[in-house]
């Protein structure tokens, strides 16, 4: 398949795919990002398209469905710091338990300081200020997918730092 064919397919299906995604993802900016991801995936793999297996539309909607599954799966996996934020110490806790919690929070704060400004800003934005990856992306001139990737790597880095500190 040549680029000209891709361009025709893009012109014919772009709006249809965008509407399909936007019905499932209310944020138009994220829907546009996901539509771009679908066509990028299609473009990268268009040489493997086989007419005998189905129409172009069928293939595009299959790519779209997979991208939406990944989008919702990725959205659900990043809550580890949120749990720390929501935990409170019941009044019946012993003083040594309260001190241990304060020390863990201090370890977390010091560990966060070891991250880059961008990583720290994304983690705090997502888990402390509860902003979406789209909101952070707009603030930081990054795509939501890039925000999620930086977030994932920052969480892995934070986990390693805290493991070294014995937490």
mmCIF file of N, CA, C and O in Angstrom, residues 99-165:
data_model
loop_
_atom_site.group_PDB
_atom_site.id
_atom_site.type_symbol
_atom_site.label_atom_id
_atom_site.label_comp_id
_atom_site.label_asym_id
_atom_site.label_seq_id
_atom_site.Cartn_x
_atom_site.Cartn_y
_atom_site.Cartn_z
ATOM 1 N N UNK A 99 4.640 7.607 64.444
ATOM 2 C CA UNK A 99 6.012 8.009 64.099
ATOM 3 C C UNK A 99 6.471 7.261 62.848
ATOM 4 O O UNK A 99 7.086 7.849 61.948
ATOM 5 N N UNK A 100 6.157 5.974 62.755
ATOM 6 C CA UNK A 100 6.562 5.179 61.585
ATOM 7 C C UNK A 100 5.914 5.739 60.318
ATOM 8 O O UNK A 100 6.567 5.842 59.276
ATOM 9 N N UNK A 101 4.646 6.125 60.412
ATOM 10 C CA UNK A 101 3.963 6.703 59.246
ATOM 11 C C UNK A 101 4.616 8.032 58.862
ATOM 12 O O UNK A 101 4.846 8.295 57.673
ATOM 13 N N UNK A 102 4.920 8.856 59.819
ATOM 14 C CA UNK A 102 5.568 10.142 59.539
ATOM 15 C C UNK A 102 6.924 9.910 58.882
ATOM 16 O O UNK A 102 7.293 10.597 57.926
ATOM 17 N N UNK A 103 7.654 8.903 59.340
ATOM 18 C CA UNK A 103 8.968 8.602 58.752
ATOM 19 C C UNK A 103 8.816 8.106 57.315
ATOM 20 O O UNK A 103 9.610 8.463 56.451
ATOM 21 N N UNK A 104 7.792 7.294 57.043
ATOM 22 C CA UNK A 104 7.547 6.828 55.677
ATOM 23 C C UNK A 104 7.225 8.006 54.759
ATOM 24 O O UNK A 104 7.704 8.080 53.630
ATOM 25 N N UNK A 105 6.410 8.928 55.254
ATOM 26 C CA UNK A 105 6.080 10.113 54.460
ATOM 27 C C UNK A 105 7.317 10.956 54.199
ATOM 28 O O UNK A 105 7.489 11.500 53.111
ATOM 29 N N UNK A 106 8.198 11.062 55.182
ATOM 30 C CA UNK A 106 9.447 11.811 55.002
ATOM 31 C C UNK A 106 10.344 11.110 53.985
ATOM 32 O O UNK A 106 10.968 11.754 53.131
ATOM 33 N N UNK A 107 10.398 9.778 54.031
ATOM 34 C CA UNK A 107 11.164 9.010 53.047
ATOM 35 C C UNK A 107 10.605 9.244 51.652
ATOM 36 O O UNK A 107 11.363 9.448 50.697
ATOM 37 N N UNK A 108 9.285 9.246 51.531
ATOM 38 C CA UNK A 108 8.655 9.506 50.240
ATOM 39 C C UNK A 108 9.011 10.901 49.742
ATOM 40 O O UNK A 108 9.361 11.080 48.579
ATOM 41 N N UNK A 109 8.937 11.898 50.620
ATOM 42 C CA UNK A 109 9.263 13.269 50.226
ATOM 43 C C UNK A 109 10.711 13.372 49.752
ATOM 44 O O UNK A 109 10.991 13.949 48.712
ATOM 45 N N UNK A 110 11.637 12.778 50.496
ATOM 46 C CA UNK A 110 13.052 12.810 50.105
ATOM 47 C C UNK A 110 13.277 12.049 48.793
ATOM 48 O O UNK A 110 14.098 12.456 47.977
ATOM 49 N N UNK A 111 12.551 10.954 48.613
ATOM 50 C CA UNK A 111 12.671 10.181 47.374
ATOM 51 C C UNK A 111 12.155 10.981 46.191
ATOM 52 O O UNK A 111 12.758 10.974 45.114
ATOM 53 N N UNK A 112 11.052 11.693 46.387
ATOM 54 C CA UNK A 112 10.509 12.533 45.316
ATOM 55 C C UNK A 112 11.500 13.628 44.916
ATOM 56 O O UNK A 112 11.581 13.999 43.748
ATOM 57 N N UNK A 113 12.251 14.122 45.876
ATOM 58 C CA UNK A 113 13.243 15.164 45.583
ATOM 59 C C UNK A 113 14.354 14.655 44.671
ATOM 60 O O UNK A 113 15.008 15.444 43.997
ATOM 61 N N UNK A 114 14.555 13.349 44.631
ATOM 62 C CA UNK A 114 15.606 12.775 43.785
ATOM 63 C C UNK A 114 15.173 12.615 42.329
ATOM 64 O O UNK A 114 15.992 12.310 41.475
ATOM 65 N N UNK A 115 13.890 12.804 42.063
ATOM 66 C CA UNK A 115 13.396 12.729 40.696
ATOM 67 C C UNK A 115 13.660 14.045 39.976
ATOM 68 O O UNK A 115 13.869 15.078 40.615
ATOM 69 N N UNK A 116 13.604 14.032 38.662
ATOM 70 C CA UNK A 116 13.742 15.275 37.896
ATOM 71 C C UNK A 116 12.523 16.155 38.144
ATOM 72 O O UNK A 116 11.473 15.680 38.604
ATOM 73 N N UNK A 117 12.651 17.444 37.843
ATOM 74 C CA UNK A 117 11.526 18.366 38.032
ATOM 75 C C UNK A 117 10.298 17.893 37.262
ATOM 76 O O UNK A 117 9.178 17.939 37.767
ATOM 77 N N UNK A 118 10.505 17.452 36.035
ATOM 78 C CA UNK A 118 9.392 17.017 35.196
ATOM 79 C C UNK A 118 8.716 15.785 35.785
ATOM 80 O O UNK A 118 7.485 15.714 35.856
ATOM 81 N N UNK A 119 9.506 14.799 36.225
ATOM 82 C CA UNK A 119 8.936 13.595 36.823
ATOM 83 C C UNK A 119 8.156 13.932 38.089
ATOM 84 O O UNK A 119 7.037 13.451 38.290
ATOM 85 N N UNK A 120 8.735 14.770 38.937
ATOM 86 C CA UNK A 120 8.083 15.161 40.187
ATOM 87 C C UNK A 120 6.787 15.926 39.902
ATOM 88 O O UNK A 120 5.758 15.686 40.528
ATOM 89 N N UNK A 121 6.833 16.836 38.925
ATOM 90 C CA UNK A 121 5.650 17.615 38.574
ATOM 91 C C UNK A 121 4.523 16.710 38.083
ATOM 92 O O UNK A 121 3.360 16.895 38.447
ATOM 93 N N UNK A 122 4.860 15.707 37.297
ATOM 94 C CA UNK A 122 3.840 14.784 36.785
ATOM 95 C C UNK A 122 3.261 13.941 37.911
ATOM 96 O O UNK A 122 2.040 13.804 38.037
ATOM 97 N N UNK A 123 4.105 13.381 38.767
ATOM 98 C CA UNK A 123 3.599 12.553 39.860
ATOM 99 C C UNK A 123 2.742 13.367 40.823
ATOM 100 O O UNK A 123 1.665 12.926 41.237
ATOM 101 N N UNK A 124 3.199 14.541 41.199
ATOM 102 C CA UNK A 124 2.412 15.378 42.109
ATOM 103 C C UNK A 124 1.115 15.834 41.447
ATOM 104 O O UNK A 124 0.053 15.855 42.084
ATOM 105 N N UNK A 125 1.196 16.192 40.171
ATOM 106 C CA UNK A 125 -0.001 16.611 39.457
ATOM 107 C C UNK A 125 -1.032 15.505 39.379
ATOM 108 O O UNK A 125 -2.223 15.721 39.609
ATOM 109 N N UNK A 126 -0.576 14.300 39.081
ATOM 110 C CA UNK A 126 -1.505 13.173 38.925
ATOM 111 C C UNK A 126 -2.063 12.698 40.267
ATOM 112 O O UNK A 126 -3.250 12.462 40.392
ATOM 113 N N UNK A 127 -1.199 12.551 41.281
ATOM 114 C CA UNK A 127 -1.635 11.889 42.501
ATOM 115 C C UNK A 127 -1.984 12.833 43.645
ATOM 116 O O UNK A 127 -2.793 12.484 44.487
ATOM 117 N N UNK A 128 -1.386 13.995 43.693
ATOM 118 C CA UNK A 128 -1.707 14.923 44.769
ATOM 119 C C UNK A 128 -2.808 15.882 44.338
ATOM 120 O O UNK A 128 -3.780 16.096 45.039
ATOM 121 N N UNK A 129 -2.648 16.457 43.150
ATOM 122 C CA UNK A 129 -3.636 17.415 42.647
ATOM 123 C C UNK A 129 -4.718 16.752 41.798
ATOM 124 O O UNK A 129 -5.640 17.416 41.350
ATOM 125 N N UNK A 130 -4.583 15.451 41.563
ATOM 126 C CA UNK A 130 -5.560 14.636 40.841
ATOM 127 C C UNK A 130 -5.907 15.194 39.457
ATOM 128 O O UNK A 130 -7.060 15.218 39.045
ATOM 129 N N UNK A 131 -4.898 15.629 38.733
ATOM 130 C CA UNK A 131 -5.104 16.122 37.363
ATOM 131 C C UNK A 131 -4.979 14.957 36.393
ATOM 132 O O UNK A 131 -4.238 14.012 36.631
ATOM 133 N N UNK A 132 -5.681 15.054 35.294
ATOM 134 C CA UNK A 132 -5.606 14.011 34.273
ATOM 135 C C UNK A 132 -4.318 14.181 33.465
ATOM 136 O O UNK A 132 -3.697 15.247 33.474
ATOM 137 N N UNK A 133 -3.963 13.135 32.751
ATOM 138 C CA UNK A 133 -2.774 13.222 31.899
ATOM 139 C C UNK A 133 -2.990 14.254 30.793
ATOM 140 O O UNK A 133 -2.049 14.886 30.345
ATOM 141 N N UNK A 134 -4.228 14.444 30.391
ATOM 142 C CA UNK A 134 -4.533 15.462 29.380
ATOM 143 C C UNK A 134 -4.272 16.861 29.928
ATOM 144 O O UNK A 134 -3.642 17.683 29.263
ATOM 145 N N UNK A 135 -4.753 17.131 31.150
ATOM 146 C CA UNK A 135 -4.528 18.446 31.761
ATOM 147 C C UNK A 135 -3.035 18.725 31.928
ATOM 148 O O UNK A 135 -2.550 19.806 31.603
ATOM 149 N N UNK A 136 -2.320 17.731 32.449
ATOM 150 C CA UNK A 136 -0.873 17.907 32.642
ATOM 151 C C UNK A 136 -0.165 18.080 31.307
ATOM 152 O O UNK A 136 0.757 18.890 31.193
ATOM 153 N N UNK A 137 -0.600 17.316 30.307
ATOM 154 C CA UNK A 137 0.005 17.437 28.983
ATOM 155 C C UNK A 137 -0.151 18.838 28.427
ATOM 156 O O UNK A 137 0.792 19.400 27.862
ATOM 157 N N UNK A 138 -1.321 19.399 28.597
ATOM 158 C CA UNK A 138 -1.541 20.778 28.119
ATOM 159 C C UNK A 138 -0.643 21.757 28.858
ATOM 160 O O UNK A 138 -0.070 22.658 28.256
ATOM 161 N N UNK A 139 -0.516 21.595 30.170
ATOM 162 C CA UNK A 139 0.321 22.498 30.958
ATOM 163 C C UNK A 139 1.800 22.385 30.599
ATOM 164 O O UNK A 139 2.527 23.369 30.632
ATOM 165 N N UNK A 140 2.215 21.165 30.269
ATOM 166 C CA UNK A 140 3.634 20.906 30.066
ATOM 167 C C UNK A 140 4.012 20.760 28.590
ATOM 168 O O UNK A 140 5.136 20.400 28.275
ATOM 169 N N UNK A 141 3.069 20.996 27.687
ATOM 170 C CA UNK A 141 3.296 20.850 26.249
ATOM 171 C C UNK A 141 3.756 19.434 25.900
ATOM 172 O O UNK A 141 4.709 19.237 25.156
ATOM 173 N N UNK A 142 3.041 18.441 26.457
ATOM 174 C CA UNK A 142 3.315 17.034 26.188
ATOM 175 C C UNK A 142 2.002 16.366 25.794
ATOM 176 O O UNK A 142 0.936 16.826 26.181
ATOM 177 N N UNK A 143 2.096 15.287 25.064
ATOM 178 C CA UNK A 143 0.887 14.528 24.759
ATOM 179 C C UNK A 143 0.489 13.752 26.020
ATOM 180 O O UNK A 143 1.344 13.434 26.853
ATOM 181 N N UNK A 144 -0.789 13.422 26.170
ATOM 182 C CA UNK A 144 -1.200 12.623 27.329
ATOM 183 C C UNK A 144 -0.472 11.280 27.394
ATOM 184 O O UNK A 144 -0.126 10.820 28.475
ATOM 185 N N UNK A 145 -0.217 10.682 26.234
ATOM 186 C CA UNK A 145 0.532 9.426 26.212
ATOM 187 C C UNK A 145 1.943 9.592 26.742
ATOM 188 O O UNK A 145 2.455 8.731 27.465
ATOM 189 N N UNK A 146 2.571 10.719 26.396
ATOM 190 C CA UNK A 146 3.913 10.998 26.900
ATOM 191 C C UNK A 146 3.880 11.227 28.408
ATOM 192 O O UNK A 146 4.764 10.763 29.132
ATOM 193 N N UNK A 147 2.861 11.918 28.887
ATOM 194 C CA UNK A 147 2.713 12.137 30.333
ATOM 195 C C UNK A 147 2.601 10.792 31.038
ATOM 196 O O UNK A 147 3.265 10.550 32.054
ATOM 197 N N UNK A 148 1.774 9.889 30.489
ATOM 198 C CA UNK A 148 1.603 8.573 31.112
ATOM 199 C C UNK A 148 2.905 7.772 31.096
ATOM 200 O O UNK A 148 3.220 7.074 32.058
ATOM 201 N N UNK A 149 3.674 7.876 30.018
ATOM 202 C CA UNK A 149 4.943 7.145 29.942
ATOM 203 C C UNK A 149 5.942 7.695 30.970
ATOM 204 O O UNK A 149 6.611 6.936 31.671
ATOM 205 N N UNK A 150 6.039 9.016 31.068
ATOM 206 C CA UNK A 150 6.945 9.628 32.053
ATOM 207 C C UNK A 150 6.498 9.237 33.456
ATOM 208 O O UNK A 150 7.317 8.912 34.319
ATOM 209 N N UNK A 151 5.186 9.238 33.684
ATOM 210 C CA UNK A 151 4.640 8.861 34.988
ATOM 211 C C UNK A 151 5.038 7.426 35.332
ATOM 212 O O UNK A 151 5.488 7.150 36.445
ATOM 213 N N UNK A 152 4.870 6.525 34.389
ATOM 214 C CA UNK A 152 5.205 5.116 34.635
ATOM 215 C C UNK A 152 6.686 4.972 34.984
ATOM 216 O O UNK A 152 7.044 4.306 35.954
ATOM 217 N N UNK A 153 7.539 5.618 34.215
ATOM 218 C CA UNK A 153 8.977 5.528 34.473
ATOM 219 C C UNK A 153 9.352 6.184 35.797
ATOM 220 O O UNK A 153 10.207 5.696 36.531
ATOM 221 N N UNK A 154 8.695 7.295 36.117
ATOM 222 C CA UNK A 154 8.974 7.988 37.377
ATOM 223 C C UNK A 154 8.555 7.130 38.565
ATOM 224 O O UNK A 154 9.262 7.075 39.582
ATOM 225 N N UNK A 155 7.427 6.437 38.451
ATOM 226 C CA UNK A 155 6.996 5.547 39.533
ATOM 227 C C UNK A 155 7.976 4.395 39.725
ATOM 228 O O UNK A 155 8.272 4.009 40.853
ATOM 229 N N UNK A 156 8.473 3.856 38.615
ATOM 230 C CA UNK A 156 9.467 2.781 38.708
ATOM 231 C C UNK A 156 10.745 3.293 39.373
ATOM 232 O O UNK A 156 11.313 2.623 40.234
ATOM 233 N N UNK A 157 11.162 4.485 38.975
ATOM 234 C CA UNK A 157 12.363 5.096 39.548
ATOM 235 C C UNK A 157 12.157 5.369 41.039
ATOM 236 O O UNK A 157 13.039 5.090 41.865
ATOM 237 N N UNK A 158 10.991 5.886 41.402
ATOM 238 C CA UNK A 158 10.671 6.177 42.800
ATOM 239 C C UNK A 158 10.682 4.897 43.626
ATOM 240 O O UNK A 158 11.209 4.870 44.739
ATOM 241 N N UNK A 159 10.107 3.839 43.079
ATOM 242 C CA UNK A 159 10.093 2.554 43.781
ATOM 243 C C UNK A 159 11.517 2.074 44.051
ATOM 244 O O UNK A 159 11.836 1.638 45.158
ATOM 245 N N UNK A 160 12.402 2.191 43.050
ATOM 246 C CA UNK A 160 13.797 1.755 43.225
ATOM 247 C C UNK A 160 14.509 2.589 44.272
ATOM 248 O O UNK A 160 15.255 2.068 45.106
ATOM 249 N N UNK A 161 14.274 3.901 44.260
ATOM 250 C CA UNK A 161 14.907 4.787 45.247
ATOM 251 C C UNK A 161 14.450 4.401 46.649
ATOM 252 O O UNK A 161 15.255 4.303 47.572
ATOM 253 N N UNK A 162 13.147 4.173 46.804
ATOM 254 C CA UNK A 162 12.612 3.844 48.125
ATOM 255 C C UNK A 162 13.073 2.468 48.582
ATOM 256 O O UNK A 162 13.299 2.260 49.782
ATOM 257 N N UNK A 163 13.220 1.534 47.660
ATOM 258 C CA UNK A 163 13.730 0.205 48.024
ATOM 259 C C UNK A 163 15.158 0.299 48.546
ATOM 260 O O UNK A 163 15.537 -0.373 49.500
ATOM 261 N N UNK A 164 15.961 1.183 47.933
ATOM 262 C CA UNK A 164 17.331 1.381 48.402
ATOM 263 C C UNK A 164 17.354 1.967 49.806
ATOM 264 O O UNK A 164 18.278 1.723 50.566
ATOM 265 N N UNK A 165 16.326 2.730 50.149
ATOM 266 C CA UNK A 165 16.246 3.352 51.469
ATOM 267 C C UNK A 165 15.547 2.438 52.485
ATOM 268 O O UNK A 165 15.347 2.837 53.615
#
